[in-house]
Amino acid sequence: MSRVGWIRLAVLAIAIGLLELCCRLGLIDQRVVIPPSEMAVALVRLLISGEANEQIVRTFGIVLLAALISVVAGFALGAVIHALPRVRQSLDPFFATYYAVPIFIFYPVMIVIFGLSAIPIVLMGVATAIVAMIIATLNGLDRVPQVLAKVARVHRMGAIATALRLKLPAAAPHLFTGVKLAVSYAFIGVIASEFILAPAGLGRVISDAYTDFNNRQMYALMLLLIIVATIVNMFLHVVDQRWAERRGIAKP
Amino acid sequence: MIATRRAADTAIILIIMLLAWQALHQLVGATALPGPVPTLAYLARFVPSERFAENAWATLVCFFYALLLSYGIGLAIGVWMGIHRLSGAVGEPILISLYTLPKVTLYPVVLLIFGLSLSGRVTFGAMHGVLPVALLTMSAIRNIPPVYLKSARTLHLSGWQTILTMLFPAALPEIVGGLRIGFTLTLLGVLLAEMFAAKQGLGSLIINAMQLMQAEEMLTVAVVLFAFAALANALLLWIEHRLHRRV
């Protein structure tokens, strides 16, 4: 590991150590924050007991589903919009504004329409993630070299064949940025919805644990979410960097 | 010419959204989703009312403090990490992973520390806004052409002079971009905090309306927030474009 990497590790270790120390010394009330070591122990116990497994599977399943729908539908929509320049032009202000609007204000509307089930949560996950994928698809397709379109015409390929066999591979590195964003946005959308109101799921269990003053369970599950989200995001980030290196726009 | 076409495009989108709303209303029925006309009629009655003013003011105050914190802390971290290369290299991946974390997860901790208070909601809002402001400020400062720094050194500018007369103006367009995203996310954080646990504010108004099955009120608040966020974003985007063209 590089020197910078070691320093980063040391900074994180010191931060966690300080938190542990402050909790142990009573500088931070244990009713507010429990020491990180106890969070880890509580998480391991919870995972071994299998009490929360159902909720864990449910939440991560919904995140996965929402991310999948966003990536597939986002790519399809992006490809269609890219083929229609006039539509794209008029959609530009919409895309520029989309993430400026806190779309969670529409979550209660979804609940009223679809009832308190998994559907509004999936929809919120898709709603937060899909536009990032559409924008990434548009950017990616913009960068497909003109000559490839000519190649397609020379080979008399149909629109679908051109999209799948030429444009998709050519735009792939850019599309992956969209996939990365879609996954992390789907995560945020699903967890936030579960927090606000949901029949089940990790967000719901954490907010229940908070209301019951069940700090151990709350911190254990929080730790789990943070670990999973960090690992997934870091993995996607590393893959994204690899792709970026390949297309020659990597950061030094 | 371009301006009129842009305005036309925006109008087209608004009309399509209203039509889609109407269609959805026809599909799911009036109790679940009132159509645009009754909602806008309700809006005209509700917005001037005392209850709306109180809650909107509560949200606005909370948002203002959160924004102040986001911008202050975010700019400070961003400038520091942009100038000091080592801290930038060490801190950037940490900030990025914090940025992608679903921060709602941490709201109960904020609540345990601050209780159900204004400071809790402000903290939570600021937690959302600080990171994009810091990250984009940092990259803005790093992207400054090195020749500017050299000329600052030839002119024997002091540290503060360099920051105020050279770094800041050169990085301003990108910094404004960061401030725009910070604005958006801070608003999101404040509203999420109000939706999860609060007695006042527009977020709690939406949740209350949902529980009382008052779909019109719920949609009205959503429409108001939508308009506020979209207009603020358009304004900041306009400033950003002006600054980019200035040079």
mmCIF file of C-alpha atoms in Angstrom, chain A residues 3-4 7-8 11-12 31-33 86 89-94 96-113 184-185 187-188 191-192 195-197 206-207 210 213 215 218-219 221-222 225-226 229-230 233-234 237 251, chain B residues 5-6 9-10 12-13 17 24 28 31-33 86 89-94 96-97 99-102 104-109 111-113 116 180 184 187-188 191-192 195-196 206-207 210-211 213 215 218-219 221-223 225-226 229-230 233 237:
data_model
loop_
_atom_site.group_PDB
_atom_site.id
_atom_site.type_symbol
_atom_site.label_atom_id
_atom_site.label_comp_id
_atom_site.label_asym_id
_atom_site.label_seq_id
_atom_site.Cartn_x
_atom_site.Cartn_y
_atom_site.Cartn_z
ATOM 1 C CA ARG A 3 2.168 6.021 1.953
ATOM 2 C CA VAL A 4 -1.080 7.925 1.452
ATOM 3 C CA ILE A 7 -1.934 7.566 6.463
ATOM 4 C CA ARG A 8 -5.604 7.163 5.519
ATOM 5 C CA VAL A 11 -6.575 8.481 10.329
ATOM 6 C CA LEU A 12 -9.548 6.104 10.304
ATOM 7 C CA ARG A 31 -27.163 5.709 26.076
ATOM 8 C CA VAL A 32 -26.267 7.893 23.100
ATOM 9 C CA VAL A 33 -23.403 6.072 21.407
ATOM 10 C CA ARG A 86 -35.592 17.036 -30.474
ATOM 11 C CA GLN A 89 -33.335 18.847 -26.216
ATOM 12 C CA SER A 90 -36.660 19.484 -24.579
ATOM 13 C CA LEU A 91 -35.871 16.995 -21.809
ATOM 14 C CA ASP A 92 -32.615 18.780 -20.941
ATOM 15 C CA PRO A 93 -34.135 21.199 -18.412
ATOM 16 C CA PHE A 94 -35.967 18.241 -16.854
ATOM 17 C CA ALA A 96 -30.986 19.407 -15.004
ATOM 18 C CA THR A 97 -33.712 19.848 -12.390
ATOM 19 C CA TYR A 98 -34.505 16.243 -11.534
ATOM 20 C CA TYR A 99 -32.013 15.692 -8.734
ATOM 21 C CA ALA A 100 -32.607 19.193 -7.393
ATOM 22 C CA VAL A 101 -36.110 18.207 -6.325
ATOM 23 C CA PRO A 102 -36.268 16.169 -3.126
ATOM 24 C CA ILE A 103 -38.246 13.313 -4.684
ATOM 25 C CA PHE A 104 -38.919 11.750 -1.285
ATOM 26 C CA ILE A 105 -41.750 14.226 -0.925
ATOM 27 C CA PHE A 106 -43.597 11.984 -3.393
ATOM 28 C CA TYR A 107 -43.099 8.830 -1.329
ATOM 29 C CA PRO A 108 -46.295 9.401 0.700
ATOM 30 C CA VAL A 109 -48.164 9.852 -2.591
ATOM 31 C CA MET A 110 -46.867 6.453 -3.710
ATOM 32 C CA ILE A 111 -47.960 4.887 -0.431
ATOM 33 C CA VAL A 112 -51.463 6.276 -0.836
ATOM 34 C CA ILE A 113 -51.637 4.890 -4.376
ATOM 35 C CA SER A 184 -25.633 3.787 -4.781
ATOM 36 C CA TYR A 185 -28.732 5.910 -5.471
ATOM 37 C CA PHE A 187 -29.421 2.106 -1.918
ATOM 38 C CA ILE A 188 -30.200 5.611 -0.672
ATOM 39 C CA ILE A 191 -33.185 2.767 2.827
ATOM 40 C CA ALA A 192 -34.595 6.277 3.161
ATOM 41 C CA PHE A 195 -36.934 4.776 7.367
ATOM 42 C CA ILE A 196 -39.821 7.094 6.699
ATOM 43 C CA LEU A 197 -42.501 4.419 6.553
ATOM 44 C CA ILE A 206 -33.430 0.398 12.797
ATOM 45 C CA SER A 207 -36.080 3.044 13.331
ATOM 46 C CA TYR A 210 -34.441 3.632 17.974
ATOM 47 C CA PHE A 213 -34.141 2.465 22.958
ATOM 48 C CA ASN A 215 -29.259 0.755 21.071
ATOM 49 C CA MET A 218 -29.760 -0.202 16.257
ATOM 50 C CA TYR A 219 -26.004 0.262 16.135
ATOM 51 C CA LEU A 221 -27.672 -2.884 11.979
ATOM 52 C CA MET A 222 -26.351 0.602 11.243
ATOM 53 C CA LEU A 225 -25.563 -1.077 6.445
ATOM 54 C CA ILE A 226 -22.510 1.168 6.530
ATOM 55 C CA ALA A 229 -22.735 0.204 1.431
ATOM 56 C CA THR A 230 -19.047 1.097 1.745
ATOM 57 C CA ASN A 233 -19.455 1.490 -3.392
ATOM 58 C CA MET A 234 -15.720 0.947 -3.078
ATOM 59 C CA HIS A 237 -15.494 2.778 -7.622
ATOM 60 C CA LYS A 251 -7.192 10.549 -12.938
ATOM 61 C CA ARG B 5 -36.881 27.787 -27.190
ATOM 62 C CA ARG B 6 -35.697 26.847 -23.720
ATOM 63 C CA ASP B 9 -39.200 23.270 -23.801
ATOM 64 C CA THR B 10 -39.783 23.874 -20.112
ATOM 65 C CA ILE B 12 -43.804 21.456 -22.842
ATOM 66 C CA ILE B 13 -42.355 19.394 -19.996
ATOM 67 C CA MET B 17 -46.190 16.314 -16.410
ATOM 68 C CA LEU B 24 -52.616 8.731 -13.243
ATOM 69 C CA VAL B 28 -56.143 5.246 -9.506
ATOM 70 C CA THR B 31 -59.280 9.554 -3.195
ATOM 71 C CA ALA B 32 -55.770 8.228 -3.737
ATOM 72 C CA LEU B 33 -54.603 10.908 -6.132
ATOM 73 C CA LEU B 86 -1.466 15.367 1.145
ATOM 74 C CA ALA B 89 -5.094 12.619 -1.210
ATOM 75 C CA VAL B 90 -5.757 11.108 2.222
ATOM 76 C CA GLY B 91 -9.225 12.573 2.679
ATOM 77 C CA GLU B 92 -10.829 12.355 -0.770
ATOM 78 C CA PRO B 93 -11.684 8.621 -0.739
ATOM 79 C CA ILE B 94 -13.011 8.971 2.821
ATOM 80 C CA ILE B 96 -16.414 9.967 -1.332
ATOM 81 C CA SER B 97 -17.442 6.898 0.643
ATOM 82 C CA TYR B 99 -20.960 10.855 0.273
ATOM 83 C CA THR B 100 -22.336 7.606 -1.164
ATOM 84 C CA LEU B 101 -23.505 6.359 2.230
ATOM 85 C CA PRO B 102 -27.249 6.470 2.823
ATOM 86 C CA VAL B 104 -30.631 8.443 6.750
ATOM 87 C CA THR B 105 -29.150 5.459 8.526
ATOM 88 C CA LEU B 106 -27.399 7.847 10.879
ATOM 89 C CA TYR B 107 -30.424 9.980 11.679
ATOM 90 C CA PRO B 108 -31.278 8.062 14.876
ATOM 91 C CA VAL B 109 -27.769 8.864 16.169
ATOM 92 C CA LEU B 111 -31.676 12.265 17.279
ATOM 93 C CA LEU B 112 -30.057 10.561 20.273
ATOM 94 C CA ILE B 113 -27.476 13.330 20.504
ATOM 95 C CA LEU B 116 -36.188 16.145 18.705
ATOM 96 C CA ARG B 180 -25.851 24.261 -6.054
ATOM 97 C CA THR B 184 -30.260 20.574 -3.140
ATOM 98 C CA LEU B 187 -32.937 20.704 1.426
ATOM 99 C CA LEU B 188 -33.365 16.951 0.999
ATOM 100 C CA LEU B 191 -37.097 17.436 4.613
ATOM 101 C CA LEU B 192 -36.120 13.836 5.385
ATOM 102 C CA MET B 195 -40.566 13.472 7.550
ATOM 103 C CA PHE B 196 -38.961 11.011 9.939
ATOM 104 C CA ILE B 206 -46.774 15.778 4.242
ATOM 105 C CA ILE B 207 -46.568 12.783 6.586
ATOM 106 C CA MET B 210 -50.791 11.063 4.448
ATOM 107 C CA GLN B 211 -51.851 9.589 7.770
ATOM 108 C CA MET B 213 -55.629 10.527 4.060
ATOM 109 C CA ALA B 215 -54.236 13.562 -0.459
ATOM 110 C CA MET B 218 -50.074 16.149 0.648
ATOM 111 C CA LEU B 219 -49.824 16.918 -3.063
ATOM 112 C CA VAL B 221 -47.047 20.639 -0.169
ATOM 113 C CA ALA B 222 -45.175 18.421 -2.630
ATOM 114 C CA VAL B 223 -45.983 20.809 -5.492
ATOM 115 C CA LEU B 225 -41.549 22.167 -2.556
ATOM 116 C CA PHE B 226 -41.078 20.991 -6.130
ATOM 117 C CA ALA B 229 -36.425 23.489 -5.484
ATOM 118 C CA ALA B 230 -36.756 23.758 -9.266
ATOM 119 C CA ASN B 233 -31.861 25.246 -8.956
ATOM 120 C CA LEU B 237 -27.605 27.032 -12.676
#
